[in-house]
mmCIF file of C-alpha atoms in Angstrom:
data_model
loop_
_atom_site.group_PDB
_atom_site.id
_atom_site.type_symbol
_atom_site.label_atom_id
_atom_site.label_comp_id
_atom_site.label_asym_id
_atom_site.label_seq_id
_atom_site.Cartn_x
_atom_site.Cartn_y
_atom_site.Cartn_z
ATOM 1 C CA MET A 1 -30.428 -27.782 38.057
ATOM 2 C CA ILE A 2 -29.195 -30.828 35.533
ATOM 3 C CA ILE A 3 -31.972 -29.984 32.342
ATOM 4 C CA PHE A 4 -31.024 -26.232 32.631
ATOM 5 C CA ARG A 5 -27.029 -27.735 32.555
ATOM 6 C CA TYR A 6 -27.942 -29.595 29.772
ATOM 7 C CA LEU A 7 -28.975 -26.965 27.741
ATOM 8 C CA ALA A 8 -27.256 -24.429 28.593
ATOM 9 C CA LYS A 9 -24.133 -26.405 27.604
ATOM 10 C CA GLU A 10 -25.739 -27.012 24.520
ATOM 11 C CA VAL A 11 -26.729 -24.084 23.495
ATOM 12 C CA LEU A 12 -23.164 -22.350 24.838
ATOM 13 C CA VAL A 13 -21.429 -24.723 23.076
ATOM 14 C CA SER A 14 -23.063 -24.419 19.509
ATOM 15 C CA THR A 15 -22.872 -20.771 19.977
ATOM 16 C CA ALA A 16 -19.200 -20.413 20.584
ATOM 17 C CA ALA A 17 -19.110 -22.096 17.329
ATOM 18 C CA VAL A 18 -21.198 -20.223 15.296
ATOM 19 C CA SER A 19 -20.171 -17.392 16.965
ATOM 20 C CA LEU A 20 -16.565 -18.689 15.652
ATOM 21 C CA ILE A 21 -17.340 -19.729 12.241
ATOM 22 C CA LEU A 22 -18.617 -16.083 11.132
ATOM 23 C CA LEU A 23 -15.352 -13.912 12.977
ATOM 24 C CA LEU A 24 -13.569 -16.341 10.885
ATOM 25 C CA ILE A 25 -16.107 -15.170 7.333
ATOM 26 C CA ILE A 26 -15.554 -11.247 8.968
ATOM 27 C CA ILE A 27 -11.571 -11.291 9.706
ATOM 28 C CA SER A 28 -10.837 -13.409 6.502
ATOM 29 C CA GLY A 29 -12.883 -10.677 4.660
ATOM 30 C CA ARG A 30 -10.853 -7.466 6.509
ATOM 31 C CA PHE A 31 -7.893 -9.575 5.452
ATOM 32 C CA VAL A 32 -8.013 -8.876 2.243
ATOM 33 C CA SER A 33 -9.106 -5.603 2.245
ATOM 34 C CA TYR A 34 -6.017 -4.646 4.692
ATOM 35 C CA LEU A 35 -3.387 -7.412 2.772
ATOM 36 C CA GLY A 36 -4.208 -4.737 -0.501
ATOM 37 C CA ARG A 37 -3.804 -1.554 1.918
ATOM 38 C CA ALA A 38 -0.503 -2.360 3.461
ATOM 39 C CA ALA A 39 0.296 -3.936 -0.531
ATOM 40 C CA GLU A 40 0.196 -0.450 -1.511
ATOM 41 C CA GLY A 41 2.212 0.715 0.693
ATOM 42 C CA LYS A 42 -0.563 1.963 2.784
ATOM 43 C CA MET A 43 0.394 0.150 5.591
ATOM 44 C CA THR A 44 2.926 -1.898 7.385
ATOM 45 C CA PHE A 45 1.919 -5.648 7.432
ATOM 46 C CA GLU A 46 2.288 -5.437 11.969
ATOM 47 C CA PHE A 47 -0.259 -2.606 11.880
ATOM 48 C CA LEU A 48 -2.386 -4.992 9.664
ATOM 49 C CA PHE A 49 -2.761 -7.565 11.968
ATOM 50 C CA VAL A 50 -2.759 -4.653 15.417
ATOM 51 C CA ILE A 51 -5.867 -3.536 13.459
ATOM 52 C CA LEU A 52 -7.532 -6.918 12.661
ATOM 53 C CA GLY A 53 -7.023 -8.176 17.007
ATOM 54 C CA PHE A 54 -8.319 -5.038 18.225
ATOM 55 C CA HIS A 55 -11.421 -4.787 16.037
ATOM 56 C CA ILE A 56 -12.207 -8.097 17.213
ATOM 57 C CA PRO A 57 -14.910 -7.190 19.705
ATOM 58 C CA SER A 58 -16.446 -4.973 17.982
ATOM 59 C CA PHE A 59 -17.294 -8.261 15.368
ATOM 60 C CA ILE A 60 -18.143 -9.818 18.250
ATOM 61 C CA GLN A 61 -21.023 -7.163 19.491
ATOM 62 C CA MET A 62 -22.707 -7.878 15.948
ATOM 63 C CA ILE A 63 -21.777 -11.292 15.738
ATOM 64 C CA LEU A 64 -23.218 -12.892 19.318
ATOM 65 C CA PRO A 65 -27.094 -12.054 18.855
ATOM 66 C CA LEU A 66 -27.665 -13.691 15.486
ATOM 67 C CA ALA A 67 -24.665 -16.879 16.709
ATOM 68 C CA PHE A 68 -26.665 -17.264 19.623
ATOM 69 C CA PHE A 69 -30.418 -16.687 18.018
ATOM 70 C CA LEU A 70 -28.981 -19.660 15.638
ATOM 71 C CA SER A 71 -27.594 -21.601 18.444
ATOM 72 C CA LEU A 72 -30.987 -21.932 19.307
ATOM 73 C CA LEU A 73 -32.714 -23.428 16.617
ATOM 74 C CA LEU A 74 -30.115 -25.394 15.334
ATOM 75 C CA ALA A 75 -29.784 -26.616 19.533
ATOM 76 C CA TYR A 76 -33.152 -27.044 20.242
ATOM 77 C CA GLY A 77 -33.726 -28.546 16.427
ATOM 78 C CA ARG A 78 -31.118 -31.116 16.728
ATOM 79 C CA LEU A 79 -33.178 -31.888 20.605
ATOM 80 C CA TYR A 80 -37.035 -31.929 19.152
ATOM 81 C CA VAL A 81 -34.961 -34.279 16.464
ATOM 82 C CA GLU A 82 -33.708 -36.595 18.172
ATOM 83 C CA ASN A 83 -37.041 -37.067 20.436
ATOM 84 C CA GLU A 84 -34.835 -35.593 23.379
ATOM 85 C CA MET A 85 -37.807 -32.656 23.623
ATOM 86 C CA SER A 86 -40.617 -35.018 24.325
ATOM 87 C CA VAL A 87 -38.502 -37.248 27.393
ATOM 88 C CA LEU A 88 -38.244 -34.179 28.338
ATOM 89 C CA PHE A 89 -41.664 -33.491 28.207
ATOM 90 C CA SER A 90 -42.689 -36.900 29.400
ATOM 91 C CA CYS A 91 -40.676 -36.112 32.257
ATOM 92 C CA GLY A 92 -42.251 -32.937 33.673
ATOM 93 C CA ILE A 93 -40.585 -29.974 31.692
ATOM 94 C CA SER A 94 -43.410 -28.008 29.835
ATOM 95 C CA LYS A 95 -43.005 -25.243 27.788
ATOM 96 C CA ILE A 96 -42.660 -22.694 29.652
ATOM 97 C CA LYS A 97 -39.962 -24.200 31.819
ATOM 98 C CA LEU A 98 -37.987 -24.952 28.832
ATOM 99 C CA THR A 99 -38.881 -20.681 27.676
ATOM 100 C CA GLY A 100 -37.880 -19.596 31.700
ATOM 101 C CA TYR A 101 -34.188 -21.813 31.313
ATOM 102 C CA THR A 102 -33.249 -20.383 27.425
ATOM 103 C CA LEU A 103 -33.691 -16.972 28.698
ATOM 104 C CA GLY A 104 -31.979 -18.576 31.613
ATOM 105 C CA ILE A 105 -29.455 -18.527 29.370
ATOM 106 C CA ALA A 106 -29.675 -15.178 27.125
ATOM 107 C CA VAL A 107 -29.318 -13.950 30.410
ATOM 108 C CA PHE A 108 -25.123 -15.172 30.232
ATOM 109 C CA VAL A 109 -25.188 -14.401 26.780
ATOM 110 C CA THR A 110 -26.737 -10.738 27.129
ATOM 111 C CA LEU A 111 -24.437 -9.753 30.579
ATOM 112 C CA LEU A 112 -21.355 -10.817 27.381
ATOM 113 C CA ASN A 113 -22.157 -8.316 25.249
ATOM 114 C CA ALA A 114 -23.167 -6.183 27.209
ATOM 115 C CA VAL A 115 -19.463 -6.311 28.785
ATOM 116 C CA VAL A 116 -17.744 -5.547 25.074
ATOM 117 C CA THR A 117 -20.506 -3.684 23.504
ATOM 118 C CA PHE A 118 -20.522 -1.499 26.907
ATOM 119 C CA TRP A 119 -16.696 -1.701 27.820
ATOM 120 C CA VAL A 120 -14.574 -3.391 25.157
ATOM 121 C CA ALA A 121 -15.197 -2.614 21.865
ATOM 122 C CA PRO A 122 -15.348 1.624 23.303
ATOM 123 C CA ALA A 123 -11.772 0.793 24.198
ATOM 124 C CA SER A 124 -10.423 -1.333 21.602
ATOM 125 C CA GLU A 125 -11.809 1.145 19.009
ATOM 126 C CA TYR A 126 -9.349 4.054 20.612
ATOM 127 C CA LYS A 127 -6.525 1.712 20.845
ATOM 128 C CA ILE A 128 -7.161 1.493 16.582
ATOM 129 C CA GLU A 129 -6.882 4.903 16.610
ATOM 130 C CA GLN A 130 -4.360 5.537 18.224
ATOM 131 C CA ALA A 131 -2.586 2.802 16.773
ATOM 132 C CA SER A 132 -3.648 4.458 13.024
ATOM 133 C CA GLN A 133 -2.604 8.259 14.448
ATOM 134 C CA GLN A 134 0.557 6.256 15.206
ATOM 135 C CA GLN A 135 1.059 5.123 10.938
ATOM 136 C CA ASN A 136 -0.220 8.077 9.608
ATOM 137 C CA GLN A 137 3.512 9.828 11.280
ATOM 138 C CA LEU A 138 5.034 7.193 8.975
ATOM 139 C CA THR A 139 6.469 8.038 5.118
ATOM 140 C CA VAL A 140 6.111 6.253 2.321
ATOM 141 C CA PHE A 141 10.196 5.259 1.650
ATOM 142 C CA ASP A 142 9.740 3.354 5.691
ATOM 143 C CA PHE A 143 6.782 1.808 3.801
ATOM 144 C CA ILE A 144 9.304 1.528 0.252
ATOM 145 C CA LYS A 145 10.569 -2.648 -0.036
ATOM 146 C CA PRO A 146 13.333 -3.069 -2.569
ATOM 147 C CA GLY A 147 12.820 -3.653 -6.238
ATOM 148 C CA ARG A 148 8.624 -3.246 -6.451
ATOM 149 C CA PHE A 149 6.982 0.133 -8.019
ATOM 150 C CA GLN A 150 4.985 1.272 -5.491
ATOM 151 C CA GLY A 151 1.672 3.846 -5.290
ATOM 152 C CA SER A 152 -0.015 4.685 -7.988
ATOM 153 C CA GLY A 153 -1.129 7.150 -10.805
ATOM 154 C CA GLN A 154 2.030 10.264 -9.861
ATOM 155 C CA GLN A 155 2.913 9.591 -7.813
ATOM 156 C CA THR A 156 4.550 6.400 -7.503
ATOM 157 C CA THR A 157 8.197 5.935 -5.966
ATOM 158 C CA TYR A 158 10.717 2.878 -7.049
ATOM 159 C CA VAL A 159 14.036 2.177 -5.206
ATOM 160 C CA THR A 160 16.774 -1.057 -5.488
ATOM 161 C CA SER A 161 17.640 -2.128 -2.965
ATOM 162 C CA ILE A 162 18.190 -0.643 0.513
ATOM 163 C CA THR A 163 21.859 -0.641 2.683
ATOM 164 C CA GLN A 164 20.726 -2.967 5.950
ATOM 165 C CA ASN A 165 23.709 -1.688 8.039
ATOM 166 C CA GLU A 166 23.593 1.759 7.529
ATOM 167 C CA GLY A 167 19.418 1.533 6.228
ATOM 168 C CA TRP A 168 20.315 3.731 2.304
ATOM 169 C CA MET A 169 17.377 3.251 -0.183
ATOM 170 C CA ASN A 170 20.043 3.316 -3.427
ATOM 171 C CA ASP A 171 19.018 3.491 -7.268
ATOM 172 C CA VAL A 172 15.870 5.789 -5.977
ATOM 173 C CA PHE A 173 13.314 7.193 -8.601
ATOM 174 C CA ILE A 174 10.005 9.130 -7.030
ATOM 175 C CA SER A 175 7.565 10.463 -9.379
ATOM 176 C CA ASP A 176 5.591 13.715 -7.459
ATOM 177 C CA SER A 177 3.858 17.105 -8.937
ATOM 178 C CA VAL A 178 4.859 19.674 -7.272
ATOM 179 C CA ARG A 179 2.056 23.444 -7.233
ATOM 180 C CA VAL A 180 3.003 26.480 -10.005
ATOM 181 C CA ASN A 181 1.041 28.735 -10.777
ATOM 182 C CA SER A 182 -2.106 26.844 -10.127
ATOM 183 C CA GLN A 183 -1.235 24.013 -12.530
ATOM 184 C CA ASP A 184 0.245 20.389 -11.444
ATOM 185 C CA VAL A 185 4.136 20.365 -12.847
ATOM 186 C CA PRO A 186 5.731 16.354 -12.640
ATOM 187 C CA VAL A 187 8.655 15.881 -10.942
ATOM 188 C CA GLN A 188 10.869 12.794 -11.538
ATOM 189 C CA THR A 189 13.790 12.045 -9.221
ATOM 190 C CA PHE A 190 17.048 10.390 -9.954
ATOM 191 C CA ALA A 191 19.884 9.107 -7.057
ATOM 192 C CA SER A 192 21.814 7.512 -6.510
ATOM 193 C CA TYR A 193 21.225 6.242 -2.622
ATOM 194 C CA VAL A 194 18.978 8.318 -0.546
ATOM 195 C CA GLU A 195 18.291 8.242 3.234
ATOM 196 C CA GLN A 196 16.445 10.147 6.175
ATOM 197 C CA VAL A 197 18.128 12.031 9.030
ATOM 198 C CA THR A 198 16.276 13.635 12.144
ATOM 199 C CA ILE A 199 18.423 17.198 12.918
ATOM 200 C CA ASP A 200 17.624 19.331 16.142
ATOM 201 C CA GLN A 201 15.503 22.360 15.997
ATOM 202 C CA ASN A 202 14.957 24.437 18.673
ATOM 203 C CA GLY A 203 14.733 20.848 20.792
ATOM 204 C CA GLN A 204 12.445 19.537 18.770
ATOM 205 C CA GLY A 205 13.637 16.109 15.759
ATOM 206 C CA VAL A 206 12.527 17.228 12.755
ATOM 207 C CA ASN A 207 12.919 14.465 9.754
ATOM 208 C CA TYR A 208 14.612 15.077 5.907
ATOM 209 C CA LEU A 209 14.329 13.179 2.852
ATOM 210 C CA VAL A 210 18.327 13.518 1.513
ATOM 211 C CA PHE A 211 19.216 12.301 -2.237
ATOM 212 C CA LYS A 212 22.315 12.229 -2.951
ATOM 213 C CA ASN A 213 24.234 12.504 -6.575
ATOM 214 C CA GLY A 214 20.817 12.302 -8.813
ATOM 215 C CA THR A 215 19.130 14.184 -11.316
ATOM 216 C CA ARG A 216 15.858 16.935 -10.611
ATOM 217 C CA TYR A 217 13.331 16.535 -14.148
ATOM 218 C CA GLU A 218 10.534 19.908 -12.648
ATOM 219 C CA GLY A 219 8.148 20.129 -15.866
ATOM 220 C CA ALA A 220 5.177 18.549 -18.616
ATOM 221 C CA PRO A 221 6.252 15.376 -21.182
ATOM 222 C CA GLY A 222 6.456 17.198 -25.209
ATOM 223 C CA THR A 223 6.807 20.944 -23.847
ATOM 224 C CA ASN A 224 10.252 23.444 -24.214
ATOM 225 C CA ASN A 225 8.978 24.541 -20.595
ATOM 226 C CA TYR A 226 11.724 21.786 -18.715
ATOM 227 C CA LYS A 227 14.424 22.092 -16.627
ATOM 228 C CA ILE A 228 16.908 19.479 -15.477
ATOM 229 C CA THR A 229 18.754 20.415 -12.294
ATOM 230 C CA GLU A 230 21.441 17.547 -11.695
ATOM 231 C CA PHE A 231 22.797 17.884 -7.605
ATOM 232 C CA ASP A 232 25.597 15.931 -5.704
ATOM 233 C CA THR A 233 22.814 17.166 -1.889
ATOM 234 C CA TYR A 234 19.156 18.146 -2.100
ATOM 235 C CA ALA A 235 17.249 17.421 1.236
ATOM 236 C CA VAL A 236 13.464 17.837 1.203
ATOM 237 C CA ARG A 237 12.031 18.074 4.882
ATOM 238 C CA LEU A 238 9.357 15.850 5.058
ATOM 239 C CA GLU A 239 6.544 16.883 6.580
ATOM 240 C CA GLU A 240 5.292 15.290 9.467
ATOM 241 C CA PRO A 241 0.874 15.208 9.689
ATOM 242 C CA GLU A 242 -0.520 16.898 13.538
ATOM 243 C CA LYS A 243 -1.927 14.442 15.301
ATOM 244 C CA GLU A 244 -5.802 15.229 16.118
ATOM 245 C CA ASP A 245 -8.243 14.243 19.130
ATOM 246 C CA ILE A 246 -10.111 11.327 18.472
ATOM 247 C CA THR A 247 -13.283 12.669 18.420
ATOM 248 C CA ASP A 248 -14.813 9.405 16.176
ATOM 249 C CA LEU A 249 -18.517 8.093 18.594
ATOM 250 C CA VAL A 250 -17.092 4.501 18.454
ATOM 251 C CA THR A 251 -14.273 5.497 20.492
ATOM 252 C CA ARG A 252 -16.380 7.426 23.317
ATOM 253 C CA THR A 253 -16.828 4.917 27.539
ATOM 254 C CA THR A 254 -20.322 4.372 28.059
ATOM 255 C CA SER A 255 -20.208 6.443 30.937
ATOM 256 C CA SER A 256 -19.225 10.003 28.227
ATOM 257 C CA ILE A 257 -22.257 9.268 26.669
ATOM 258 C CA TRP A 258 -25.145 8.225 29.157
ATOM 259 C CA ASN A 259 -28.547 10.610 29.698
ATOM 260 C CA SER A 260 -26.137 13.596 26.332
ATOM 261 C CA SER A 261 -28.019 15.340 25.237
ATOM 262 C CA ASN A 262 -26.545 15.714 21.558
ATOM 263 C CA LEU A 263 -28.179 13.741 18.286
ATOM 264 C CA GLU A 264 -25.116 11.872 17.564
ATOM 265 C CA GLU A 265 -24.254 11.227 20.984
ATOM 266 C CA TYR A 266 -27.291 10.307 21.655
ATOM 267 C CA VAL A 267 -27.939 8.045 18.829
ATOM 268 C CA GLU A 268 -25.089 5.975 19.510
ATOM 269 C CA MET A 269 -25.829 5.299 23.134
ATOM 270 C CA GLN A 270 -28.947 3.296 21.433
ATOM 271 C CA TRP A 271 -27.725 1.136 19.401
ATOM 272 C CA ARG A 272 -25.378 0.269 22.464
ATOM 273 C CA ILE A 273 -28.926 -1.001 23.481
ATOM 274 C CA ALA A 274 -30.396 -1.928 20.818
ATOM 275 C CA ILE A 275 -27.459 -4.827 20.463
ATOM 276 C CA VAL A 276 -28.110 -6.565 23.345
ATOM 277 C CA LEU A 277 -31.666 -5.716 23.953
ATOM 278 C CA MET A 278 -31.408 -8.224 20.925
ATOM 279 C CA ILE A 279 -30.713 -10.954 22.880
ATOM 280 C CA PRO A 280 -33.685 -11.890 24.823
ATOM 281 C CA ILE A 281 -36.388 -10.783 22.418
ATOM 282 C CA LEU A 282 -34.578 -13.614 20.429
ATOM 283 C CA ALA A 283 -34.102 -15.859 22.804
ATOM 284 C CA ILE A 284 -38.448 -16.278 23.449
ATOM 285 C CA ILE A 285 -38.364 -16.437 18.943
ATOM 286 C CA GLY A 286 -35.661 -18.223 18.800
ATOM 287 C CA THR A 287 -37.439 -20.675 21.430
ATOM 288 C CA ALA A 288 -40.402 -21.088 20.056
ATOM 289 C CA LEU A 289 -39.168 -21.514 16.766
ATOM 290 C CA SER A 290 -36.916 -24.321 17.254
ATOM 291 C CA HIS A 291 -40.058 -26.540 17.041
ATOM 292 C CA VAL A 292 -40.396 -28.658 14.197
ATOM 293 C CA ASN A 293 -41.624 -32.670 13.352
ATOM 294 C CA PRO A 294 -39.079 -34.866 13.636
ATOM 295 C CA ARG A 295 -39.892 -35.918 9.572
ATOM 296 C CA GLN A 296 -39.906 -31.811 9.184
ATOM 297 C CA GLY A 297 -36.232 -31.870 9.713
ATOM 298 C CA ARG A 298 -33.450 -29.264 12.242
ATOM 299 C CA PHE A 299 -33.459 -26.953 9.083
ATOM 300 C CA PHE A 300 -36.695 -25.977 8.915
ATOM 301 C CA LYS A 301 -37.566 -23.471 10.442
ATOM 302 C CA ILE A 302 -33.616 -21.979 10.478
ATOM 303 C CA LEU A 303 -34.889 -19.902 6.658
ATOM 304 C CA PRO A 304 -37.578 -18.003 7.412
ATOM 305 C CA ALA A 305 -35.673 -17.094 11.592
ATOM 306 C CA ILE A 306 -32.662 -15.906 9.296
ATOM 307 C CA ILE A 307 -34.443 -13.765 7.875
ATOM 308 C CA LEU A 308 -36.587 -12.426 10.454
ATOM 309 C CA VAL A 309 -33.786 -11.369 11.692
ATOM 310 C CA ILE A 310 -32.634 -9.506 9.422
ATOM 311 C CA VAL A 311 -35.696 -7.871 8.756
ATOM 312 C CA TYR A 312 -34.618 -7.284 12.804
ATOM 313 C CA LEU A 313 -31.580 -6.215 12.622
ATOM 314 C CA GLY A 314 -32.141 -4.388 8.954
ATOM 315 C CA LEU A 315 -35.550 -1.884 10.097
ATOM 316 C CA LEU A 316 -32.655 -1.088 13.810
ATOM 317 C CA ILE A 317 -30.347 0.441 11.018
ATOM 318 C CA TRP A 318 -32.506 2.394 8.911
ATOM 319 C CA ALA A 319 -33.762 4.001 12.183
ATOM 320 C CA ARG A 320 -30.855 4.345 13.380
ATOM 321 C CA THR A 321 -30.480 5.807 10.543
ATOM 322 C CA ALA A 322 -33.098 8.295 10.270
ATOM 323 C CA LEU A 323 -33.344 9.059 14.143
ATOM 324 C CA LYS A 324 -29.515 10.803 13.351
ATOM 325 C CA LYS A 325 -31.562 12.917 10.835
ATOM 326 C CA GLY A 326 -33.892 13.854 13.087
ATOM 327 C CA ASP A 327 -36.721 11.885 11.058
ATOM 328 C CA ILE A 328 -37.428 10.285 14.157
ATOM 329 C CA PRO A 329 -37.989 12.100 17.745
ATOM 330 C CA GLN A 330 -35.472 10.999 20.138
ATOM 331 C CA GLU A 331 -38.509 10.163 22.494
ATOM 332 C CA ILE A 332 -39.390 7.119 20.538
ATOM 333 C CA GLY A 333 -35.669 6.772 19.792
ATOM 334 C CA LEU A 334 -35.134 2.257 18.334
ATOM 335 C CA TRP A 335 -37.604 1.232 21.013
ATOM 336 C CA TRP A 336 -40.643 1.163 18.672
ATOM 337 C CA VAL A 337 -38.262 -1.621 16.558
ATOM 338 C CA HIS A 338 -37.482 -3.760 19.257
ATOM 339 C CA GLY A 339 -41.371 -3.691 20.186
ATOM 340 C CA ILE A 340 -42.890 -4.432 17.232
ATOM 341 C CA PHE A 341 -40.457 -7.924 18.248
ATOM 342 C CA LEU A 342 -41.189 -7.567 20.461
ATOM 343 C CA VAL A 343 -44.767 -9.036 20.271
ATOM 344 C CA ILE A 344 -43.665 -10.618 17.465
ATOM 345 C CA ALA A 345 -42.117 -13.235 19.735
ATOM 346 C CA LEU A 346 -45.409 -12.812 22.060
ATOM 347 C CA LEU A 347 -47.485 -13.951 19.666
ATOM 348 C CA LEU A 348 -45.104 -16.622 18.914
ATOM 349 C CA LEU A 349 -44.332 -17.563 22.190
ATOM 350 C CA ILE A 350 -48.383 -18.465 22.173
ATOM 351 C CA ASN A 351 -49.206 -20.492 19.582
ATOM 352 C CA PHE A 352 -45.322 -22.420 20.521
ATOM 353 C CA LEU A 353 -47.740 -22.917 24.457
ATOM 354 C CA GLY A 354 -50.683 -23.347 22.793
ATOM 355 C CA PHE A 355 -49.726 -26.615 20.957
ATOM 356 C CA THR A 356 -48.981 -27.575 23.860
ATOM 357 C CA PHE A 357 -52.704 -27.059 25.623
ATOM 358 C CA LYS A 358 -53.849 -28.570 23.077
ATOM 359 C CA ASN A 359 -52.352 -31.611 23.214
ATOM 360 C CA LYS A 360 -53.139 -31.928 26.701
ATOM 361 C CA SER A 361 -56.943 -31.097 25.574
ATOM 362 C CA ARG A 362 -56.954 -33.812 23.888
ATOM 363 C CA ALA A 363 -55.527 -36.056 25.965
#
């Protein structure tokens, strides 16, 4: 039991470290992408951190199998290089028992990933969709930053300053277009200040954008069909997007898609099971490939092992797409991919255990 705790500590600490590194890499990439959207005024900075936080469980469910596999290679590779494994084997710990210990550790990681994949990740994705709908209720003026042109192309907005107490936008320029006779006609509006007001209509609050002391230009530059309208007060109703039902498959609870006859829900359930089932299979492969000669170094088999995992995951992704298109029968699902790599794992394990048998026979 002491040896099992020692091995578990080595592997799990390495798994946590590798998972953290991979998580930071993925979050950094997503953060840069979301930061660009926030800079363009497509989302608030507060929402940026909310969506990143809720995405973490979905990242973890994909990271954990790879992190656990790499941790096995790193932790066990170090023990081989530093001859600690030789000491364990000489003390009566066989390679079969080492494999059993590894599968015991894998059970814990598998259960952890199952909780994240089957319950935590779908709930987090549902929260993201709810937050996205709330974000969509905001208007472009909720993202305004004074002194900057925001938007792209014909749809551009500029505000010189915003009065903090009243919330008025001063010296406003808005470029947009309207549909006239099946053509998009450019429209530019200048106003001394603009404010958003909410008017109660039939018990429901309706938002209006009220322009004060300005000019509205409508028409294509260089043409004589041009309209110039000067106004003291000009109000535009802000259309509020309708709330839609959340139907994305990744937000569905596992209980709702379990044994579903719908093809897309069946594929989603198969994918969730596949992510979890990878771990014990990778545990066997990792145990077999972790054996290295001290002269070879602990990283000797890292590259072929990573290629094997990439092929495993890539084949699962391809099979998922083919299953969704109906190219693979539902009865087969993604099980055949696990079957192939389970056979590979058993062959590697037999070769790994055979190393001990050969040594014993020579002795």
